[in-house]
Amino acid sequence: MTTLKQKLPDYLALIRFDKPIGTYLLLWPTLWALWIASEGLPPLDLLIIFCLGTFLTRSAGCVMNDFADRNFDGHVKRTASRPMASGRVSVGEAMMLFASLMFIAFLLVLMTNTLTILLSFCAAGLTLLYPFMKRYTHLPQVVLGAAFSWGVPMSFAATLNELPLSVWLIYSAALLWTIVYDTEYAMVDRDDDIKLGLKSTAILFGSDDCRIIAILQTCVVLLLLLVGIEFSLGIPYYVGLVVAAGLFIYHQKIISGREREPCFKAFLNNNYVGMAIFLGIAVHYQLPDLLAFWGASE
């Protein structure tokens, strides 16, 4: 009989424990929203709840994604060794793991307020929906963007117990950013997806992929510029936004050849885009305290 200790490496592989990039990309917009809603460092309990919740829901999403793609992953070089595709984890085991992760995430949400709890059901629905979209539409990245950005309204709801209209500026920026980096990711698998009859924005955009990504990147920067104006963010934020824009230009340079490794590198580099924007927000709110500290120490 196989013990939990023996299966643990496969379960960790199933939730991409060794590949945290998805957690980071999901977490950054959530942190943007938490800091803006709190006008600085958020309450510790909310910070812990959302950081753990991000990890759990991303892990659950990976399990559901591998369940949905279990009959396709074995035909793709990059995914052939995944636990379900290779038969190391059964469907029953994967569903049990998915349910456990979502249950724990829901217990965390129960520590917030009613509005946040209600919004969590939308998050769960999007998590379930996304993995199957590549069979039916060339826009699964839009659904992923809706899911990955849902931490934004949830953060405002948990902090303020309301959803100001300006929340949707941040949400829209995060959604478009997700389409950008997941299209870069889909460019890696485009040839395999076409053979398997799967769909993605990378396939839909075709030879215009880099151009459309550039347009979307520009829209992200413009939306984040509006976020800065709407929430009266200062110079540190705009410095972070300039850094993010510079990284987008760098991405355009390396994906222009449409080769797998550079496209994957661009996808991974989006972690620094999210980080730059977050640091700009965090420094903006901490700057008065830092200046006061330096003044007192002189």
PDB file of N, CA, C and O in Angstrom, residues 145-198:
ATOM      1  N   GLY A 145      -7.484  35.535 -16.710  1.00  0.00           N
ATOM      2  CA  GLY A 145      -7.326  36.887 -16.199  1.00  0.00           C
ATOM      3  C   GLY A 145      -8.415  37.251 -15.213  1.00  0.00           C
ATOM      4  O   GLY A 145      -8.148  37.874 -14.173  1.00  0.00           O
ATOM      5  N   ALA A 146      -9.644  36.848 -15.521  1.00  0.00           N
ATOM      6  CA  ALA A 146     -10.752  37.107 -14.597  1.00  0.00           C
ATOM      7  C   ALA A 146     -10.521  36.403 -13.272  1.00  0.00           C
ATOM      8  O   ALA A 146     -10.803  36.957 -12.194  1.00  0.00           O
ATOM      9  N   ALA A 147      -9.997  35.183 -13.338  1.00  0.00           N
ATOM     10  CA  ALA A 147      -9.744  34.401 -12.122  1.00  0.00           C
ATOM     11  C   ALA A 147      -8.565  34.958 -11.333  1.00  0.00           C
ATOM     12  O   ALA A 147      -8.638  35.157 -10.119  1.00  0.00           O
ATOM     13  N   PHE A 148      -7.453  35.216 -12.026  1.00  0.00           N
ATOM     14  CA  PHE A 148      -6.230  35.665 -11.355  1.00  0.00           C
ATOM     15  C   PHE A 148      -6.362  37.074 -10.782  1.00  0.00           C
ATOM     16  O   PHE A 148      -5.600  37.457  -9.893  1.00  0.00           O
ATOM     17  N   SER A 149      -7.320  37.850 -11.300  1.00  0.00           N
ATOM     18  CA  SER A 149      -7.496  39.225 -10.823  1.00  0.00           C
ATOM     19  C   SER A 149      -8.561  39.334  -9.742  1.00  0.00           C
ATOM     20  O   SER A 149      -8.766  40.423  -9.190  1.00  0.00           O
ATOM     21  N   TRP A 150      -9.218  38.234  -9.432  1.00  0.00           N
ATOM     22  CA  TRP A 150     -10.353  38.300  -8.505  1.00  0.00           C
ATOM     23  C   TRP A 150      -9.923  38.610  -7.073  1.00  0.00           C
ATOM     24  O   TRP A 150     -10.725  39.027  -6.250  1.00  0.00           O
ATOM     25  N   GLY A 151      -8.645  38.452  -6.786  1.00  0.00           N
ATOM     26  CA  GLY A 151      -8.144  38.847  -5.474  1.00  0.00           C
ATOM     27  C   GLY A 151      -8.242  40.346  -5.251  1.00  0.00           C
ATOM     28  O   GLY A 151      -8.230  40.802  -4.097  1.00  0.00           O
ATOM     29  N   VAL A 152      -8.347  41.118  -6.324  1.00  0.00           N
ATOM     30  CA  VAL A 152      -8.441  42.580  -6.202  1.00  0.00           C
ATOM     31  C   VAL A 152      -9.758  42.985  -5.537  1.00  0.00           C
ATOM     32  O   VAL A 152      -9.738  43.645  -4.487  1.00  0.00           O
ATOM     33  N   PRO A 153     -10.923  42.647  -6.103  1.00  0.00           N
ATOM     34  CA  PRO A 153     -12.165  43.017  -5.394  1.00  0.00           C
ATOM     35  C   PRO A 153     -12.295  42.341  -4.042  1.00  0.00           C
ATOM     36  O   PRO A 153     -12.842  42.940  -3.108  1.00  0.00           O
ATOM     37  N   MET A 154     -11.787  41.121  -3.904  1.00  0.00           N
ATOM     38  CA  MET A 154     -11.861  40.453  -2.612  1.00  0.00           C
ATOM     39  C   MET A 154     -11.039  41.199  -1.562  1.00  0.00           C
ATOM     40  O   MET A 154     -11.440  41.294  -0.392  1.00  0.00           O
ATOM     41  N   SER A 155      -9.890  41.727  -1.959  1.00  0.00           N
ATOM     42  CA  SER A 155      -9.048  42.480  -1.027  1.00  0.00           C
ATOM     43  C   SER A 155      -9.746  43.746  -0.557  1.00  0.00           C
ATOM     44  O   SER A 155      -9.717  44.085   0.641  1.00  0.00           O
ATOM     45  N   PHE A 156     -10.367  44.466  -1.498  1.00  0.00           N
ATOM     46  CA  PHE A 156     -11.099  45.675  -1.108  1.00  0.00           C
ATOM     47  C   PHE A 156     -12.292  45.331  -0.230  1.00  0.00           C
ATOM     48  O   PHE A 156     -12.586  46.036   0.744  1.00  0.00           O
ATOM     49  N   ALA A 157     -12.987  44.250  -0.583  1.00  0.00           N
ATOM     50  CA  ALA A 157     -14.152  43.846   0.212  1.00  0.00           C
ATOM     51  C   ALA A 157     -13.745  43.485   1.630  1.00  0.00           C
ATOM     52  O   ALA A 157     -14.412  43.871   2.604  1.00  0.00           O
ATOM     53  N   ALA A 158     -12.651  42.761   1.774  1.00  0.00           N
ATOM     54  CA  ALA A 158     -12.197  42.339   3.101  1.00  0.00           C
ATOM     55  C   ALA A 158     -11.703  43.522   3.928  1.00  0.00           C
ATOM     56  O   ALA A 158     -11.847  43.534   5.156  1.00  0.00           O
ATOM     57  N   THR A 159     -11.140  44.525   3.262  1.00  0.00           N
ATOM     58  CA  THR A 159     -10.575  45.675   3.964  1.00  0.00           C
ATOM     59  C   THR A 159     -11.620  46.734   4.286  1.00  0.00           C
ATOM     60  O   THR A 159     -11.680  47.260   5.409  1.00  0.00           O
ATOM     61  N   LEU A 160     -12.474  47.053   3.297  1.00  0.00           N
ATOM     62  CA  LEU A 160     -13.413  48.166   3.437  1.00  0.00           C
ATOM     63  C   LEU A 160     -14.866  47.729   3.579  1.00  0.00           C
ATOM     64  O   LEU A 160     -15.733  48.570   3.863  1.00  0.00           O
ATOM     65  N   ASN A 161     -15.132  46.458   3.342  1.00  0.00           N
ATOM     66  CA  ASN A 161     -16.499  45.925   3.350  1.00  0.00           C
ATOM     67  C   ASN A 161     -17.382  46.617   2.306  1.00  0.00           C
ATOM     68  O   ASN A 161     -18.590  46.757   2.480  1.00  0.00           O
ATOM     69  N   GLU A 162     -16.757  47.030   1.218  1.00  0.00           N
ATOM     70  CA  GLU A 162     -17.477  47.608   0.090  1.00  0.00           C
ATOM     71  C   GLU A 162     -16.585  47.537  -1.148  1.00  0.00           C
ATOM     72  O   GLU A 162     -15.380  47.261  -1.043  1.00  0.00           O
ATOM     73  N   LEU A 163     -17.186  47.801  -2.306  1.00  0.00           N
ATOM     74  CA  LEU A 163     -16.433  47.755  -3.561  1.00  0.00           C
ATOM     75  C   LEU A 163     -16.581  49.096  -4.284  1.00  0.00           C
ATOM     76  O   LEU A 163     -17.509  49.288  -5.070  1.00  0.00           O
ATOM     77  N   PRO A 164     -15.660  50.030  -4.024  1.00  0.00           N
ATOM     78  CA  PRO A 164     -15.695  51.301  -4.762  1.00  0.00           C
ATOM     79  C   PRO A 164     -15.534  51.044  -6.258  1.00  0.00           C
ATOM     80  O   PRO A 164     -14.880  50.084  -6.669  1.00  0.00           O
ATOM     81  N   LEU A 165     -16.108  51.919  -7.060  1.00  0.00           N
ATOM     82  CA  LEU A 165     -16.046  51.750  -8.510  1.00  0.00           C
ATOM     83  C   LEU A 165     -14.607  51.723  -9.012  1.00  0.00           C
ATOM     84  O   LEU A 165     -14.286  51.015  -9.979  1.00  0.00           O
ATOM     85  N   SER A 166     -13.716  52.439  -8.333  1.00  0.00           N
ATOM     86  CA  SER A 166     -12.318  52.517  -8.752  1.00  0.00           C
ATOM     87  C   SER A 166     -11.586  51.181  -8.639  1.00  0.00           C
ATOM     88  O   SER A 166     -10.519  50.998  -9.233  1.00  0.00           O
ATOM     89  N   VAL A 167     -12.156  50.240  -7.880  1.00  0.00           N
ATOM     90  CA  VAL A 167     -11.561  48.894  -7.772  1.00  0.00           C
ATOM     91  C   VAL A 167     -11.397  48.263  -9.150  1.00  0.00           C
ATOM     92  O   VAL A 167     -10.401  47.580  -9.417  1.00  0.00           O
ATOM     93  N   TRP A 168     -12.354  48.547 -10.019  1.00  0.00           N
ATOM     94  CA  TRP A 168     -12.364  47.862 -11.310  1.00  0.00           C
ATOM     95  C   TRP A 168     -11.296  48.388 -12.259  1.00  0.00           C
ATOM     96  O   TRP A 168     -10.989  47.735 -13.260  1.00  0.00           O
ATOM     97  N   LEU A 169     -10.720  49.552 -11.947  1.00  0.00           N
ATOM     98  CA  LEU A 169      -9.538  50.000 -12.697  1.00  0.00           C
ATOM     99  C   LEU A 169      -8.367  49.050 -12.445  1.00  0.00           C
ATOM    100  O   LEU A 169      -7.689  48.621 -13.381  1.00  0.00           O
ATOM    101  N   ILE A 170      -8.139  48.740 -11.169  1.00  0.00           N
ATOM    102  CA  ILE A 170      -7.050  47.815 -10.815  1.00  0.00           C
ATOM    103  C   ILE A 170      -7.352  46.438 -11.386  1.00  0.00           C
ATOM    104  O   ILE A 170      -6.466  45.769 -11.933  1.00  0.00           O
ATOM    105  N   TYR A 171      -8.606  46.012 -11.258  1.00  0.00           N
ATOM    106  CA  TYR A 171      -9.006  44.693 -11.764  1.00  0.00           C
ATOM    107  C   TYR A 171      -8.772  44.595 -13.270  1.00  0.00           C
ATOM    108  O   TYR A 171      -8.229  43.598 -13.759  1.00  0.00           O
ATOM    109  N   SER A 172      -9.155  45.629 -14.004  1.00  0.00           N
ATOM    110  CA  SER A 172      -9.003  45.607 -15.461  1.00  0.00           C
ATOM    111  C   SER A 172      -7.526  45.559 -15.859  1.00  0.00           C
ATOM    112  O   SER A 172      -7.149  44.845 -16.794  1.00  0.00           O
ATOM    113  N   ALA A 173      -6.701  46.333 -15.145  1.00  0.00           N
ATOM    114  CA  ALA A 173      -5.262  46.319 -15.430  1.00  0.00           C
ATOM    115  C   ALA A 173      -4.675  44.937 -15.179  1.00  0.00           C
ATOM    116  O   ALA A 173      -3.891  44.419 -15.984  1.00  0.00           O
ATOM    117  N   ALA A 174      -5.071  44.323 -14.067  1.00  0.00           N
ATOM    118  CA  ALA A 174      -4.564  42.987 -13.728  1.00  0.00           C
ATOM    119  C   ALA A 174      -5.048  41.954 -14.738  1.00  0.00           C
ATOM    120  O   ALA A 174      -4.301  41.040 -15.119  1.00  0.00           O
ATOM    121  N   LEU A 175      -6.298  42.095 -15.184  1.00  0.00           N
ATOM    122  CA  LEU A 175      -6.851  41.138 -16.153  1.00  0.00           C
ATOM    123  C   LEU A 175      -6.081  41.205 -17.478  1.00  0.00           C
ATOM    124  O   LEU A 175      -5.683  40.169 -18.033  1.00  0.00           O
ATOM    125  N   LEU A 176      -5.869  42.421 -17.975  1.00  0.00           N
ATOM    126  CA  LEU A 176      -5.144  42.561 -19.238  1.00  0.00           C
ATOM    127  C   LEU A 176      -3.698  42.097 -19.097  1.00  0.00           C
ATOM    128  O   LEU A 176      -3.134  41.508 -20.023  1.00  0.00           O
ATOM    129  N   TRP A 177      -3.102  42.373 -17.941  1.00  0.00           N
ATOM    130  CA  TRP A 177      -1.731  41.917 -17.708  1.00  0.00           C
ATOM    131  C   TRP A 177      -1.665  40.391 -17.746  1.00  0.00           C
ATOM    132  O   TRP A 177      -0.735  39.809 -18.311  1.00  0.00           O
ATOM    133  N   THR A 178      -2.664  39.735 -17.181  1.00  0.00           N
ATOM    134  CA  THR A 178      -2.705  38.266 -17.213  1.00  0.00           C
ATOM    135  C   THR A 178      -2.779  37.754 -18.650  1.00  0.00           C
ATOM    136  O   THR A 178      -2.110  36.784 -19.008  1.00  0.00           O
ATOM    137  N   ILE A 179      -3.596  38.405 -19.471  1.00  0.00           N
ATOM    138  CA  ILE A 179      -3.685  38.009 -20.880  1.00  0.00           C
ATOM    139  C   ILE A 179      -2.322  38.149 -21.550  1.00  0.00           C
ATOM    140  O   ILE A 179      -1.911  37.299 -22.346  1.00  0.00           O
ATOM    141  N   VAL A 180      -1.601  39.224 -21.215  1.00  0.00           N
ATOM    142  CA  VAL A 180      -0.268  39.453 -21.777  1.00  0.00           C
ATOM    143  C   VAL A 180       0.661  38.297 -21.447  1.00  0.00           C
ATOM    144  O   VAL A 180       1.240  37.659 -22.342  1.00  0.00           O
ATOM    145  N   TYR A 181       0.833  38.016 -20.148  1.00  0.00           N
ATOM    146  CA  TYR A 181       1.847  37.015 -19.805  1.00  0.00           C
ATOM    147  C   TYR A 181       1.399  35.595 -20.121  1.00  0.00           C
ATOM    148  O   TYR A 181       2.220  34.734 -20.433  1.00  0.00           O
ATOM    149  N   ASP A 182       0.092  35.331 -20.098  1.00  0.00           N
ATOM    150  CA  ASP A 182      -0.322  33.971 -20.434  1.00  0.00           C
ATOM    151  C   ASP A 182      -0.321  33.741 -21.940  1.00  0.00           C
ATOM    152  O   ASP A 182      -0.219  32.599 -22.382  1.00  0.00           O
ATOM    153  N   THR A 183      -0.419  34.799 -22.722  1.00  0.00           N
ATOM    154  CA  THR A 183      -0.240  34.656 -24.167  1.00  0.00           C
ATOM    155  C   THR A 183       1.219  34.341 -24.475  1.00  0.00           C
ATOM    156  O   THR A 183       1.521  33.488 -25.322  1.00  0.00           O
ATOM    157  N   GLU A 184       2.128  35.017 -23.771  1.00  0.00           N
ATOM    158  CA  GLU A 184       3.555  34.691 -23.928  1.00  0.00           C
ATOM    159  C   GLU A 184       3.806  33.229 -23.555  1.00  0.00           C
ATOM    160  O   GLU A 184       4.563  32.527 -24.232  1.00  0.00           O
ATOM    161  N   TYR A 185       3.145  32.780 -22.498  1.00  0.00           N
ATOM    162  CA  TYR A 185       3.255  31.382 -22.069  1.00  0.00           C
ATOM    163  C   TYR A 185       2.677  30.448 -23.135  1.00  0.00           C
ATOM    164  O   TYR A 185       3.263  29.404 -23.453  1.00  0.00           O
ATOM    165  N   ALA A 186       1.521  30.830 -23.703  1.00  0.00           N
ATOM    166  CA  ALA A 186       0.874  29.995 -24.718  1.00  0.00           C
ATOM    167  C   ALA A 186       1.687  29.928 -26.005  1.00  0.00           C
ATOM    168  O   ALA A 186       1.572  28.953 -26.767  1.00  0.00           O
ATOM    169  N   MET A 187       2.512  30.929 -26.256  1.00  0.00           N
ATOM    170  CA  MET A 187       3.372  30.898 -27.443  1.00  0.00           C
ATOM    171  C   MET A 187       4.375  29.753 -27.363  1.00  0.00           C
ATOM    172  O   MET A 187       4.820  29.241 -28.396  1.00  0.00           O
ATOM    173  N   VAL A 188       4.711  29.343 -26.144  1.00  0.00           N
ATOM    174  CA  VAL A 188       5.640  28.226 -25.953  1.00  0.00           C
ATOM    175  C   VAL A 188       5.038  26.927 -26.474  1.00  0.00           C
ATOM    176  O   VAL A 188       5.723  26.102 -27.085  1.00  0.00           O
ATOM    177  N   ASP A 189       3.731  26.747 -26.243  1.00  0.00           N
ATOM    178  CA  ASP A 189       3.055  25.488 -26.589  1.00  0.00           C
ATOM    179  C   ASP A 189       2.218  25.588 -27.860  1.00  0.00           C
ATOM    180  O   ASP A 189       1.457  24.672 -28.171  1.00  0.00           O
ATOM    181  N   ARG A 190       2.335  26.672 -28.584  1.00  0.00           N
ATOM    182  CA  ARG A 190       1.426  26.912 -29.704  1.00  0.00           C
ATOM    183  C   ARG A 190       1.416  25.763 -30.713  1.00  0.00           C
ATOM    184  O   ARG A 190       0.334  25.287 -31.113  1.00  0.00           O
ATOM    185  N   ASP A 191       2.569  25.295 -31.130  1.00  0.00           N
ATOM    186  CA  ASP A 191       2.617  24.225 -32.135  1.00  0.00           C
ATOM    187  C   ASP A 191       1.949  22.949 -31.627  1.00  0.00           C
ATOM    188  O   ASP A 191       1.202  22.289 -32.372  1.00  0.00           O
ATOM    189  N   ASP A 192       2.215  22.592 -30.367  1.00  0.00           N
ATOM    190  CA  ASP A 192       1.602  21.391 -29.788  1.00  0.00           C
ATOM    191  C   ASP A 192       0.094  21.559 -29.651  1.00  0.00           C
ATOM    192  O   ASP A 192      -0.672  20.628 -29.911  1.00  0.00           O
ATOM    193  N   ASP A 193      -0.347  22.753 -29.240  1.00  0.00           N
ATOM    194  CA  ASP A 193      -1.784  22.999 -29.060  1.00  0.00           C
ATOM    195  C   ASP A 193      -2.527  22.895 -30.381  1.00  0.00           C
ATOM    196  O   ASP A 193      -3.653  22.362 -30.447  1.00  0.00           O
ATOM    197  N   ILE A 194      -1.930  23.391 -31.444  1.00  0.00           N
ATOM    198  CA  ILE A 194      -2.569  23.309 -32.760  1.00  0.00           C
ATOM    199  C   ILE A 194      -2.745  21.854 -33.175  1.00  0.00           C
ATOM    200  O   ILE A 194      -3.818  21.453 -33.668  1.00  0.00           O
ATOM    201  N   LYS A 195      -1.726  21.036 -32.952  1.00  0.00           N
ATOM    202  CA  LYS A 195      -1.809  19.612 -33.295  1.00  0.00           C
ATOM    203  C   LYS A 195      -2.901  18.907 -32.506  1.00  0.00           C
ATOM    204  O   LYS A 195      -3.569  17.997 -33.018  1.00  0.00           O
ATOM    205  N   LEU A 196      -3.090  19.326 -31.250  1.00  0.00           N
ATOM    206  CA  LEU A 196      -4.061  18.671 -30.375  1.00  0.00           C
ATOM    207  C   LEU A 196      -5.463  19.268 -30.495  1.00  0.00           C
ATOM    208  O   LEU A 196      -6.401  18.784 -29.865  1.00  0.00           O
ATOM    209  N   GLY A 197      -5.597  20.316 -31.273  1.00  0.00           N
ATOM    210  CA  GLY A 197      -6.900  20.941 -31.463  1.00  0.00           C
ATOM    211  C   GLY A 197      -7.316  21.836 -30.302  1.00  0.00           C
ATOM    212  O   GLY A 197      -8.503  22.135 -30.144  1.00  0.00           O
ATOM    213  N   LEU A 198      -6.345  22.279 -29.490  1.00  0.00           N
ATOM    214  CA  LEU A 198      -6.630  23.174 -28.378  1.00  0.00           C
ATOM    215  C   LEU A 198      -6.526  24.624 -28.846  1.00  0.00           C
ATOM    216  O   LEU A 198      -5.956  24.915 -29.884  1.00  0.00           O
TER     217      LEU A 198
END
